[in-house]
XYZ file of N, CA and C in Angstrom:
285
model
N 0.668 -1.406 0.167
C 0.045 0.118 -0.093
C 0.598 1.118 -0.149
N 0.380 1.966 -0.729
C 1.292 3.402 -1.052
C 0.645 4.511 -0.012
N 1.336 4.935 0.589
C 1.002 5.948 1.646
C 0.176 7.119 0.566
N -0.444 7.975 1.261
C -1.204 8.805 0.496
C -0.207 9.953 0.602
N 0.526 10.266 1.490
C 1.103 11.334 1.719
C 2.344 11.437 0.426
N 2.960 10.325 0.312
C 3.670 9.954 -1.036
C 2.772 10.285 -2.551
N 1.908 9.887 -2.433
C 1.119 10.246 -3.622
C 0.987 11.985 -3.676
N 0.603 12.231 -2.921
C -0.058 13.883 -2.758
C 1.472 14.547 -2.920
N 2.756 13.958 -2.665
C 3.915 14.809 -2.633
C 4.075 14.641 -3.881
N 4.151 13.383 -4.938
C 3.979 13.279 -6.178
C 3.075 14.283 -6.979
N 2.372 14.124 -6.457
C 1.117 14.940 -7.055
C 1.146 16.594 -7.325
N 1.948 16.971 -6.185
C 2.299 18.213 -5.935
C 3.569 18.558 -7.121
N 4.335 18.091 -7.099
C 5.560 18.023 -7.781
C 4.918 18.010 -9.587
N 4.279 17.088 -10.096
C 3.617 17.231 -11.384
C 2.747 18.722 -11.356
N 1.984 19.111 -10.525
C 1.415 20.210 -10.676
C 2.087 21.463 -10.593
N 3.228 21.491 -9.753
C 4.215 22.441 -10.126
C 4.942 22.901 -11.558
N 4.746 21.719 -11.918
C 5.781 21.711 -13.615
C 4.363 22.408 -14.531
N 2.926 21.709 -13.991
C 1.960 22.295 -15.103
C 1.646 23.674 -14.653
N 1.727 24.255 -13.344
C 1.254 25.540 -13.234
C 2.150 26.363 -14.103
N 3.477 26.057 -14.043
C 4.463 27.151 -15.115
C 3.854 27.314 -16.431
N 3.110 26.234 -16.935
C 2.565 26.260 -18.431
C 1.319 27.084 -18.258
N 0.474 26.759 -17.287
C -0.950 27.563 -16.896
C -0.859 28.936 -16.885
N 0.198 29.307 -15.916
C 0.312 30.826 -15.678
C 0.751 31.427 -17.102
N 1.149 30.764 -18.059
C 1.382 31.644 -19.523
C 0.217 31.192 -20.431
N -1.085 30.785 -19.622
C -1.983 30.347 -20.642
C -2.212 29.102 -21.476
N -1.009 28.322 -21.169
C -1.155 26.828 -22.486
C -1.790 25.968 -21.212
N -2.954 25.832 -21.917
C -3.707 24.634 -21.365
C -3.664 23.537 -22.005
N -3.307 23.360 -22.994
C -3.347 22.100 -24.105
C -2.153 21.091 -23.574
N -1.500 21.357 -23.129
C -0.182 20.402 -22.656
C -1.063 19.172 -22.063
N -0.031 18.461 -22.251
C 0.100 17.057 -21.419
C 1.381 16.453 -21.348
N 1.566 15.172 -20.470
C 2.693 14.680 -19.995
C 2.740 13.144 -20.962
N 3.691 12.588 -20.895
C 3.351 11.332 -21.178
C 3.726 10.620 -19.983
N 3.397 9.073 -20.182
C 3.831 8.627 -19.064
C 5.316 8.206 -18.498
N 6.215 8.176 -19.364
C 7.561 8.624 -18.829
C 7.743 9.995 -18.140
N 7.257 10.867 -18.453
C 7.713 11.968 -17.839
C 6.930 12.002 -16.652
N 6.047 11.383 -16.626
C 5.613 11.424 -14.879
C 6.431 10.716 -14.186
N 6.471 9.854 -14.734
C 7.469 8.432 -13.871
C 8.912 9.039 -13.501
N 9.250 9.885 -14.413
C 10.692 10.884 -14.092
C 10.439 11.961 -12.903
N 9.164 12.534 -12.883
C 9.097 13.233 -11.885
C 8.488 12.666 -10.427
N 7.926 11.241 -10.593
C 7.938 10.435 -9.088
C 9.168 10.014 -8.853
N 10.190 9.789 -9.563
C 11.668 9.523 -9.222
C 12.009 10.498 -8.675
N 12.303 11.525 -8.445
C 12.424 12.512 -7.960
C 11.952 12.462 -6.376
N 10.941 12.007 -6.223
C 10.324 11.897 -4.765
C 10.471 10.360 -4.340
N 10.763 9.710 -4.782
C 11.021 8.186 -4.358
C 12.200 7.267 -5.012
N 13.006 6.287 -4.713
C 13.686 5.514 -5.014
C 13.080 4.248 -5.624
N 11.755 4.096 -5.058
C 11.056 2.606 -5.758
C 9.841 2.587 -5.909
N 9.161 1.519 -6.754
C 7.709 1.278 -6.868
C 7.048 2.833 -7.831
N 7.878 3.326 -8.760
C 7.366 4.179 -9.709
C 6.343 3.826 -10.368
N 6.306 2.741 -10.902
C 4.829 2.161 -11.748
C 3.952 2.083 -10.752
N 4.187 1.663 -9.609
C 2.734 1.334 -8.777
C 2.276 2.804 -8.297
N 3.227 3.778 -8.232
C 2.564 5.227 -7.672
C 2.027 5.700 -9.013
N 2.579 5.630 -10.033
C 1.769 6.031 -11.023
C 0.158 5.556 -11.362
N 0.254 3.916 -10.865
C -1.240 3.638 -11.521
C -1.885 3.849 -10.306
N -1.485 4.465 -8.909
C -2.334 4.684 -7.937
C -2.454 5.973 -8.276
N -1.904 6.971 -8.888
C -2.600 8.260 -9.098
C -3.529 7.958 -10.110
N -3.426 7.405 -10.824
C -4.240 7.121 -12.185
C -5.918 6.048 -11.583
N -5.542 5.676 -10.527
C -6.751 4.922 -10.090
C -7.574 5.855 -9.128
N -6.916 6.737 -8.512
C -7.500 7.760 -7.571
C -7.980 8.804 -8.363
N -7.529 9.011 -9.622
C -7.757 9.885 -10.442
C -7.377 11.496 -10.236
N -5.954 11.451 -9.518
C -5.163 12.448 -9.218
C -4.392 12.782 -10.767
N -4.330 11.973 -11.377
C -3.758 12.117 -12.466
C -4.693 11.511 -13.418
N -5.182 11.951 -14.873
C -6.029 11.678 -15.670
C -5.258 11.399 -16.973
N -5.709 10.228 -17.650
C -5.477 10.234 -19.148
C -6.327 11.094 -19.986
N -5.814 11.715 -20.726
C -6.726 12.765 -22.084
C -6.209 12.287 -23.277
N -7.419 12.414 -24.380
C -6.825 11.900 -25.336
C -6.328 13.339 -26.279
N -5.370 12.366 -27.152
C -4.663 13.094 -28.181
C -4.728 12.975 -29.448
N -4.928 13.858 -30.680
C -4.697 13.564 -32.036
C -3.591 13.037 -32.470
N -2.551 13.504 -31.747
C -1.136 13.279 -32.101
C -0.582 11.754 -31.237
N -0.893 11.521 -30.265
C 0.019 10.509 -29.788
C -0.930 9.939 -28.764
N -0.520 8.749 -28.033
C -1.078 8.284 -26.955
C -0.443 8.343 -25.953
N -1.233 7.677 -24.405
C -0.419 7.982 -23.302
C -0.298 9.448 -22.977
N -1.244 10.459 -22.905
C -1.472 11.707 -22.327
C -1.866 11.892 -21.252
N -1.374 12.356 -20.134
C -1.852 12.693 -18.935
C -1.496 14.211 -18.485
N -2.565 14.380 -17.642
C -2.783 15.604 -16.898
C -3.324 15.598 -15.239
N -2.575 16.148 -14.450
C -3.425 15.933 -13.450
C -4.731 16.637 -13.133
N -5.455 16.393 -12.083
C -6.863 16.515 -12.454
C -6.936 18.156 -12.394
N -5.985 18.699 -11.794
C -6.277 20.248 -11.705
C -6.198 20.695 -13.183
N -5.381 20.500 -13.945
C -4.845 20.705 -14.941
C -6.198 20.511 -15.973
N -6.614 19.443 -16.129
C -7.565 19.051 -16.725
C -8.964 19.912 -16.341
N -9.229 20.127 -15.405
C -10.375 20.930 -14.840
C -9.875 22.580 -15.648
N -8.886 22.965 -15.492
C -8.678 24.091 -16.083
C -8.744 24.225 -17.462
N -8.285 23.136 -18.489
C -8.431 22.831 -19.893
C -9.775 22.755 -20.273
N -10.754 21.893 -19.428
C -11.957 21.820 -19.716
C -12.823 23.160 -19.764
N -12.266 23.931 -18.763
C -13.150 25.259 -18.358
C -12.837 26.132 -19.425
N -11.586 26.085 -19.765
C -11.111 27.292 -20.841
C -11.835 26.981 -22.039
N -11.754 25.496 -22.346
C -12.602 25.473 -23.651
C -13.925 25.524 -23.614
N -14.677 25.369 -22.911
C -15.924 26.188 -22.314
C -16.165 27.385 -22.570
N -15.215 28.123 -22.342
C -15.338 29.751 -22.523
C -14.805 30.187 -23.809
N -13.974 29.309 -24.635
C -13.716 29.675 -26.013
C -14.646 29.340 -26.370
N -15.372 28.178 -26.480
C -16.173 27.934 -27.732
C -17.731 28.674 -27.640
N -17.733 29.551 -26.327
C -19.135 30.145 -26.275
C -20.138 29.764 -25.390
N -19.887 28.599 -24.973
C -20.643 27.536 -24.417
C -21.261 28.250 -22.855
N -19.913 28.986 -22.001
C -20.224 29.783 -20.954
C -19.925 30.909 -21.255
N -20.826 31.876 -20.616
C -20.331 33.111 -20.126
C -19.442 33.344 -19.206
N -18.354 34.245 -19.515
C -17.431 34.794 -18.527
C -18.010 35.924 -17.821
């Protein structure tokens, strides 16, 4: 069993990387699985794959669709911002 504090620590690191892009208005970015594993490796020396799977299982990291490649992931925070920005851009929601 992976400690929740380790999962949240890994999520914090992922979101720190994402926030740098989000502050510039880039909501269409994503990580591939290997990039997320590399971030997890900064927090722990073992169980990288298991931690990645647990992040996905708890929906802390979600798989997203891309026309260009498979295995695209964002944190739930970045995905929520992406979805909301697209609602605003297509005029469905008034700001």
